[in-house]
Amino acid sequence: MQEHSLVSIIIPTYNRAHLIGETLDSVLAQTYTNWECIVVDDGSFDSSYSIVKKFCEKDKRFKAFQRPGNSIKGANSCRNIGFDQSTGDYVIWFDSDDLMTPDHLEVKLEEIQKAQADFVIAQTQNFSENGFEAPYVYEQKPYGITAEDFILRRIHWYTYDVMLKRNVAGRIRWNENLQSWQDYNYFCKMLLVTTKGHYIPQVLTHRRLHRVSIQQQMTSSFSSFKSALIDVYWYTFQDIKHQISKHIKKEFTRNLMNLSFGLVKEYKIPPRIFQIASLVFRVFGFRGLLFYKLSLVSGACIRKGESLLEVAKSKN
């Protein structure tokens, strides 16, 4: 292992005064010591920023920043700010309520260098006040990692599972319009830069489960879940549409059609309905758009229309 390699750990935080100290203690406990930990506060109302500043006073490897008022609020904005302030050869995105195992950095750095990979993916284990759950084991395809598999959600992983090279991270930005599933958007873009990745069959992150989270609020009902998915699919499509195949574009469009149809059956107006209709026309033509609209009308009126939707999604 190259002991001189600097690892940048970038953590956004918001109102985590009761948790962030434990997270930063897990960083302090790392067996690999050449790191910088950049924490960007998103305008907390509690003492989160003061706690981080105390860690900075105790250890100069910690660096604290506050999101400027003219920046978009949210974790993604903070991540982009943190990366701009970082200088490490390798980057790890982490959250302010989760914990690193003591060998988190050491194992990832050793594996990424040994495999000569652009990124590595370790495992995560969820925990709560009730204890630890079984570690999540990611599906590995025999042919390796592809952008298409991730984009179409055949494979996935968590934000904090990944360590990536700086020259890869420097070619990607976090989409600041997204409030949930940000990692899906980010790693779709990463895999269009490189698929030279390596899995590590070892738990290196303990992910805290608790009731208060943006994603849990947004997925508290099927309708809010579908609306949030429409948002992430839409923004991701806009980010990568010039880099993906016609096949992936069709699958993206079909997903948006399915989600919007599901919402109208629940008597909800889908977000971005006019943009989706325009996309359907570009991808499936006039016939596809006609049957898509008919399926929406049928779904809204009699909660049926699946056969119309299938015609709309058929290859033209």
GROMACS .gro file of C-alpha atoms in nm:
model
  316
    1MET     CA    1   0.000   0.000   0.000
    2GLN     CA    2   0.122   0.350  -0.082
    3GLU     CA    3   0.132   0.508   0.263
    4HIS     CA    4   0.157   0.860   0.122
    5SER     CA    5  -0.181   0.841  -0.058
    6LEU     CA    6  -0.420   1.097   0.092
    7VAL     CA    7  -0.783   0.989   0.129
    8SER     CA    8  -1.053   1.259   0.137
    9ILE     CA    9  -1.362   1.169   0.343
   10ILE     CA   10  -1.644   1.409   0.254
   11ILE     CA   11  -1.945   1.433   0.488
   12PRO     CA   12  -2.251   1.659   0.456
   13THR     CA   13  -2.439   1.719   0.779
   14TYR     CA   14  -2.764   1.877   0.892
   15ASN     CA   15  -2.891   1.881   1.250
   16ARG     CA   16  -2.689   1.576   1.355
   17ALA     CA   17  -2.552   1.709   1.683
   18HIS     CA   18  -2.662   1.394   1.864
   19LEU     CA   19  -2.489   1.162   1.615
   20ILE     CA   20  -2.204   1.328   1.429
   21GLY     CA   21  -1.958   1.300   1.716
   22GLU     CA   22  -1.984   0.921   1.702
   23THR     CA   23  -1.933   0.929   1.324
   24LEU     CA   24  -1.621   1.147   1.353
   25ASP     CA   25  -1.488   0.928   1.633
   26SER     CA   26  -1.507   0.634   1.391
   27VAL     CA   27  -1.295   0.837   1.148
   28LEU     CA   28  -1.043   0.913   1.421
   29ALA     CA   29  -1.017   0.541   1.497
   30GLN     CA   30  -0.898   0.452   1.145
   31THR     CA   31  -0.592   0.228   1.120
   32TYR     CA   32  -0.487   0.416   0.805
   33THR     CA   33  -0.398   0.766   0.918
   34ASN     CA   34  -0.325   0.974   0.606
   35TRP     CA   35  -0.671   1.119   0.557
   36GLU     CA   36  -0.858   1.447   0.560
   37CYS     CA   37  -1.219   1.462   0.672
   38ILE     CA   38  -1.416   1.750   0.524
   39VAL     CA   39  -1.752   1.818   0.688
   40VAL     CA   40  -1.991   2.064   0.522
   41ASP     CA   41  -2.281   2.189   0.733
   42ASP     CA   42  -2.608   2.249   0.549
   43GLY     CA   43  -2.735   2.526   0.777
   44SER     CA   44  -2.799   2.328   1.095
   45PHE     CA   45  -3.010   2.484   1.370
   46ASP     CA   46  -2.850   2.270   1.639
   47SER     CA   47  -2.487   2.251   1.756
   48SER     CA   48  -2.365   2.025   1.472
   49TYR     CA   49  -2.120   2.281   1.334
   50SER     CA   50  -1.980   2.361   1.681
   51ILE     CA   51  -1.917   1.992   1.744
   52VAL     CA   52  -1.733   1.959   1.413
   53LYS     CA   53  -1.523   2.268   1.494
   54LYS     CA   54  -1.415   2.106   1.821
   55PHE     CA   55  -1.291   1.804   1.625
   56CYS     CA   56  -1.100   2.045   1.399
   57GLU     CA   57  -0.931   2.199   1.701
   58LYS     CA   58  -0.838   1.855   1.831
   59ASP     CA   59  -0.709   1.719   1.498
   60LYS     CA   60  -0.610   1.930   1.195
   61ARG     CA   61  -0.712   1.650   0.959
   62PHE     CA   62  -1.073   1.758   1.018
   63LYS     CA   63  -1.193   2.059   0.818
   64ALA     CA   64  -1.527   2.231   0.869
   65PHE     CA   65  -1.720   2.438   0.616
   66GLN     CA   66  -2.067   2.586   0.596
   67ARG     CA   67  -2.278   2.590   0.284
   68PRO     CA   68  -2.296   2.948   0.154
   69GLY     CA   69  -2.639   3.103   0.158
   70ASN     CA   70  -2.638   3.144  -0.219
   71SER     CA   71  -2.590   2.768  -0.276
   72ILE     CA   72  -2.879   2.526  -0.315
   73LYS     CA   73  -2.972   2.367   0.015
   74GLY     CA   74  -2.914   1.994   0.043
   75ALA     CA   75  -2.661   1.718   0.093
   76ASN     CA   76  -2.560   1.716  -0.275
   77SER     CA   77  -2.464   2.081  -0.271
   78CYS     CA   78  -2.258   2.015   0.042
   79ARG     CA   79  -2.088   1.717  -0.124
   80ASN     CA   80  -1.989   1.929  -0.423
   81ILE     CA   81  -1.855   2.201  -0.192
   82GLY     CA   82  -1.664   1.941   0.006
   83PHE     CA   83  -1.505   1.792  -0.303
   84ASP     CA   84  -1.396   2.138  -0.422
   85GLN     CA   85  -1.219   2.185  -0.087
   86SER     CA   86  -1.058   1.841  -0.089
   87THR     CA   87  -0.710   1.744  -0.209
   88GLY     CA   88  -0.698   1.365  -0.163
   89ASP     CA   89  -0.582   1.110  -0.418
   90TYR     CA   90  -0.891   0.904  -0.332
   91VAL     CA   91  -1.243   1.007  -0.229
   92ILE     CA   92  -1.497   0.850   0.008
   93TRP     CA   93  -1.848   0.991   0.042
   94PHE     CA   94  -1.988   0.934   0.389
   95ASP     CA   95  -2.293   1.032   0.596
   96SER     CA   96  -2.298   1.206   0.932
   97ASP     CA   97  -2.498   0.938   1.114
   98ASP     CA   98  -2.312   0.624   1.001
   99LEU     CA   99  -1.996   0.458   1.129
  100MET     CA  100  -1.674   0.334   0.972
  101THR     CA  101  -1.516   0.012   1.088
  102PRO     CA  102  -1.160   0.082   1.208
  103ASP     CA  103  -1.009  -0.074   0.893
  104HIS     CA  104  -1.248   0.101   0.652
  105LEU     CA  105  -0.981   0.315   0.484
  106GLU     CA  106  -0.700   0.063   0.507
  107VAL     CA  107  -0.891  -0.218   0.336
  108LYS     CA  108  -1.038   0.001   0.063
  109LEU     CA  109  -0.706   0.165  -0.019
  110GLU     CA  110  -0.519  -0.163  -0.024
  111GLU     CA  111  -0.780  -0.324  -0.251
  112ILE     CA  112  -0.812  -0.035  -0.497
  113GLN     CA  113  -0.436  -0.026  -0.542
  114LYS     CA  114  -0.388  -0.402  -0.556
  115ALA     CA  115  -0.669  -0.443  -0.813
  116GLN     CA  116  -0.553  -0.134  -1.005
  117ALA     CA  117  -0.917  -0.030  -1.009
  118ASP     CA  118  -1.076   0.312  -1.047
  119PHE     CA  119  -1.319   0.237  -0.763
  120VAL     CA  120  -1.396  -0.031  -0.506
  121ILE     CA  121  -1.725  -0.136  -0.347
  122ALA     CA  122  -1.739  -0.277   0.006
  123GLN     CA  123  -2.036  -0.402   0.209
  124THR     CA  124  -2.265  -0.227   0.456
  125GLN     CA  125  -2.442  -0.363   0.763
  126ASN     CA  126  -2.752  -0.188   0.899
  127PHE     CA  127  -2.796  -0.132   1.272
  128SER     CA  128  -3.051   0.026   1.504
  129GLU     CA  129  -3.134   0.029   1.873
  130ASN     CA  130  -3.234  -0.336   1.822
  131GLY     CA  131  -2.887  -0.439   1.708
  132PHE     CA  132  -2.730  -0.537   1.376
  133GLU     CA  133  -2.903  -0.687   1.076
  134ALA     CA  134  -2.743  -0.934   0.836
  135PRO     CA  135  -2.491  -0.764   0.604
  136TYR     CA  136  -2.619  -0.680   0.259
  137VAL     CA  137  -2.450  -0.892  -0.008
  138TYR     CA  138  -2.441  -0.726  -0.348
  139GLU     CA  139  -2.518  -0.925  -0.659
  140GLN     CA  140  -2.212  -0.964  -0.876
  141LYS     CA  141  -2.252  -1.040  -1.244
  142PRO     CA  142  -2.007  -1.294  -1.391
  143TYR     CA  143  -1.914  -1.052  -1.669
  144GLY     CA  144  -1.829  -0.768  -1.431
  145ILE     CA  145  -1.974  -0.423  -1.366
  146THR     CA  146  -2.158  -0.239  -1.644
  147ALA     CA  147  -2.324   0.100  -1.658
  148GLU     CA  148  -2.637  -0.053  -1.811
  149ASP     CA  149  -2.686  -0.292  -1.519
  150PHE     CA  150  -2.667  -0.010  -1.267
  151ILE     CA  151  -2.879   0.233  -1.470
  152LEU     CA  152  -3.152  -0.029  -1.510
  153ARG     CA  153  -3.121  -0.122  -1.139
  154ARG     CA  154  -3.003  -0.478  -1.189
  155ILE     CA  155  -2.718  -0.401  -0.947
  156HIS     CA  156  -2.674  -0.134  -0.682
  157TRP     CA  157  -2.478  -0.030  -0.374
  158TYR     CA  158  -2.477   0.244  -0.110
  159THR     CA  159  -2.298   0.580  -0.129
  160TYR     CA  160  -2.050   0.501   0.147
  161ASP     CA  161  -1.952   0.161   0.006
  162VAL     CA  162  -1.740   0.322  -0.263
  163MET     CA  163  -1.388   0.460  -0.271
  164LEU     CA  164  -1.293   0.615  -0.604
  165LYS     CA  165  -0.994   0.783  -0.757
  166ARG     CA  166  -0.987   1.161  -0.757
  167ASN     CA  167  -0.946   1.180  -1.134
  168VAL     CA  168  -1.277   0.995  -1.166
  169ALA     CA  169  -1.460   1.199  -0.901
  170GLY     CA  170  -1.337   1.517  -1.068
  171ARG     CA  171  -1.540   1.433  -1.378
  172ILE     CA  172  -1.873   1.398  -1.193
  173ARG     CA  173  -2.092   1.635  -0.991
  174TRP     CA  174  -2.372   1.551  -0.750
  175ASN     CA  175  -2.707   1.665  -0.891
  176GLU     CA  176  -2.816   1.939  -0.650
  177ASN     CA  177  -3.182   1.919  -0.757
  178LEU     CA  178  -3.230   1.575  -0.600
  179GLN     CA  179  -3.337   1.515  -0.240
  180SER     CA  180  -3.344   1.135  -0.249
  181TRP     CA  181  -3.172   0.854  -0.441
  182GLN     CA  182  -2.885   1.092  -0.508
  183ASP     CA  183  -2.641   0.802  -0.511
  184TYR     CA  184  -2.828   0.634  -0.798
  185ASN     CA  185  -2.783   0.945  -1.010
  186TYR     CA  186  -2.418   0.986  -0.910
  187PHE     CA  187  -2.310   0.629  -0.975
  188CYS     CA  188  -2.494   0.614  -1.308
  189LYS     CA  189  -2.269   0.901  -1.414
  190MET     CA  190  -1.959   0.744  -1.256
  191LEU     CA  191  -2.009   0.420  -1.448
  192LEU     CA  192  -2.032   0.615  -1.773
  193VAL     CA  193  -1.684   0.745  -1.691
  194THR     CA  194  -1.538   0.407  -1.586
  195THR     CA  195  -1.653   0.054  -1.507
  196LYS     CA  196  -1.313  -0.053  -1.378
  197GLY     CA  197  -1.437  -0.148  -1.031
  198HIS     CA  198  -1.367  -0.418  -0.776
  199TYR     CA  199  -1.593  -0.570  -0.506
  200ILE     CA  200  -1.467  -0.616  -0.149
  201PRO     CA  201  -1.655  -0.898   0.032
  202GLN     CA  202  -1.623  -0.733   0.371
  203VAL     CA  203  -1.841  -0.506   0.586
  204LEU     CA  204  -1.667  -0.169   0.623
  205THR     CA  205  -1.965   0.055   0.705
  206HIS     CA  206  -2.229   0.038   0.975
  207ARG     CA  207  -2.540   0.216   0.849
  208ARG     CA  208  -2.768   0.361   1.114
  209LEU     CA  209  -3.141   0.306   1.071
  210HIS     CA  210  -3.363   0.566   1.233
  211ARG     CA  211  -3.703   0.717   1.178
  212VAL     CA  212  -3.611   1.069   1.068
  213SER     CA  213  -3.473   1.076   0.716
  214ILE     CA  214  -3.569   1.253   0.393
  215GLN     CA  215  -3.595   0.928   0.204
  216GLN     CA  216  -3.823   0.770   0.464
  217GLN     CA  217  -4.047   1.078   0.457
  218MET     CA  218  -4.063   1.062   0.077
  219THR     CA  219  -4.138   0.690   0.070
  220SER     CA  220  -4.401   0.688   0.345
  221SER     CA  221  -4.666   0.606   0.083
  222PHE     CA  222  -4.668   0.441  -0.257
  223SER     CA  223  -4.765   0.767  -0.426
  224SER     CA  224  -4.481   0.966  -0.271
  225PHE     CA  225  -4.243   0.680  -0.350
  226LYS     CA  226  -4.347   0.684  -0.717
  227SER     CA  227  -4.326   1.063  -0.735
  228ALA     CA  228  -3.974   1.059  -0.591
  229LEU     CA  229  -3.870   0.790  -0.838
  230ILE     CA  230  -4.006   0.995  -1.128
  231ASP     CA  231  -3.788   1.283  -1.012
  232VAL     CA  232  -3.471   1.078  -0.988
  233TYR     CA  233  -3.533   0.904  -1.320
  234TRP     CA  234  -3.609   1.235  -1.490
  235TYR     CA  235  -3.303   1.419  -1.363
  236THR     CA  236  -3.078   1.121  -1.426
  237PHE     CA  237  -3.207   1.087  -1.781
  238GLN     CA  238  -3.132   1.454  -1.841
  239ASP     CA  239  -2.780   1.407  -1.701
  240ILE     CA  240  -2.686   1.103  -1.910
  241LYS     CA  241  -2.913   1.103  -2.218
  242HIS     CA  242  -2.629   1.189  -2.457
  243GLN     CA  243  -2.417   0.897  -2.332
  244ILE     CA  244  -2.662   0.608  -2.327
  245SER     CA  245  -2.791   0.369  -2.593
  246LYS     CA  246  -3.138   0.374  -2.752
  247HIS     CA  247  -3.219   0.060  -2.555
  248ILE     CA  248  -3.149   0.230  -2.221
  249LYS     CA  249  -3.345   0.538  -2.329
  250LYS     CA  250  -3.645   0.316  -2.403
  251GLU     CA  251  -3.619   0.142  -2.066
  252PHE     CA  252  -3.592   0.479  -1.888
  253THR     CA  253  -3.902   0.601  -2.071
  254ARG     CA  254  -4.094   0.281  -1.991
  255ASN     CA  255  -4.012   0.324  -1.622
  256LEU     CA  256  -4.145   0.680  -1.627
  257MET     CA  257  -4.459   0.563  -1.811
  258ASN     CA  258  -4.519   0.286  -1.556
  259LEU     CA  259  -4.473   0.519  -1.259
  260SER     CA  260  -4.696   0.795  -1.397
  261PHE     CA  261  -4.968   0.541  -1.486
  262GLY     CA  262  -4.949   0.401  -1.134
  263LEU     CA  263  -5.004   0.748  -0.991
  264VAL     CA  264  -5.307   0.832  -1.201
  265LYS     CA  265  -5.465   0.504  -1.088
  266GLU     CA  266  -5.433   0.644  -0.735
  267TYR     CA  267  -5.596   0.969  -0.854
  268LYS     CA  268  -5.267   1.157  -0.824
  269ILE     CA  269  -5.130   1.393  -1.086
  270PRO     CA  270  -4.783   1.266  -1.179
  271PRO     CA  271  -4.500   1.518  -1.156
  272ARG     CA  272  -4.346   1.617  -1.490
  273ILE     CA  273  -4.638   1.468  -1.678
  274PHE     CA  274  -4.591   1.698  -1.979
  275GLN     CA  275  -4.216   1.633  -1.993
  276ILE     CA  276  -4.281   1.259  -1.977
  277ALA     CA  277  -4.534   1.284  -2.259
  278SER     CA  278  -4.281   1.473  -2.470
  279LEU     CA  279  -4.021   1.204  -2.400
  280VAL     CA  280  -4.267   0.929  -2.493
  281PHE     CA  281  -4.326   1.102  -2.826
  282ARG     CA  282  -3.951   1.129  -2.897
  283VAL     CA  283  -3.881   0.767  -2.803
  284PHE     CA  284  -4.198   0.582  -2.910
  285GLY     CA  285  -4.346   0.819  -3.166
  286PHE     CA  286  -4.702   0.941  -3.218
  287ARG     CA  287  -4.856   0.595  -3.173
  288GLY     CA  288  -4.678   0.547  -2.841
  289LEU     CA  289  -4.788   0.889  -2.719
  290LEU     CA  290  -5.149   0.829  -2.823
  291PHE     CA  291  -5.180   0.499  -2.638
  292TYR     CA  292  -4.991   0.641  -2.338
  293LYS     CA  293  -5.244   0.924  -2.309
  294LEU     CA  294  -5.533   0.680  -2.351
  295SER     CA  295  -5.390   0.462  -2.072
  296LEU     CA  296  -5.370   0.765  -1.841
  297VAL     CA  297  -5.730   0.862  -1.911
  298SER     CA  298  -5.845   0.505  -1.857
  299GLY     CA  299  -5.641   0.474  -1.538
  300ALA     CA  300  -5.779   0.799  -1.398
  301CYS     CA  301  -6.141   0.715  -1.488
  302ILE     CA  302  -6.179   0.343  -1.425
  303ARG     CA  303  -5.840   0.248  -1.274
  304LYS     CA  304  -5.765   0.026  -1.572
  305GLY     CA  305  -5.562   0.067  -1.887
  306GLU     CA  306  -5.269  -0.169  -1.852
  307SER     CA  307  -5.323  -0.313  -2.199
  308LEU     CA  308  -5.316   0.036  -2.350
  309LEU     CA  309  -4.996   0.109  -2.164
  310GLU     CA  310  -4.834  -0.208  -2.296
  311VAL     CA  311  -4.916  -0.103  -2.652
  312ALA     CA  312  -4.766   0.239  -2.583
  313LYS     CA  313  -4.445   0.082  -2.455
  314SER     CA  314  -4.409  -0.164  -2.741
  315LYS     CA  315  -4.119  -0.121  -2.979
  316ASN     CA  316  -4.184   0.107  -3.269
   0.00000   0.00000   0.00000
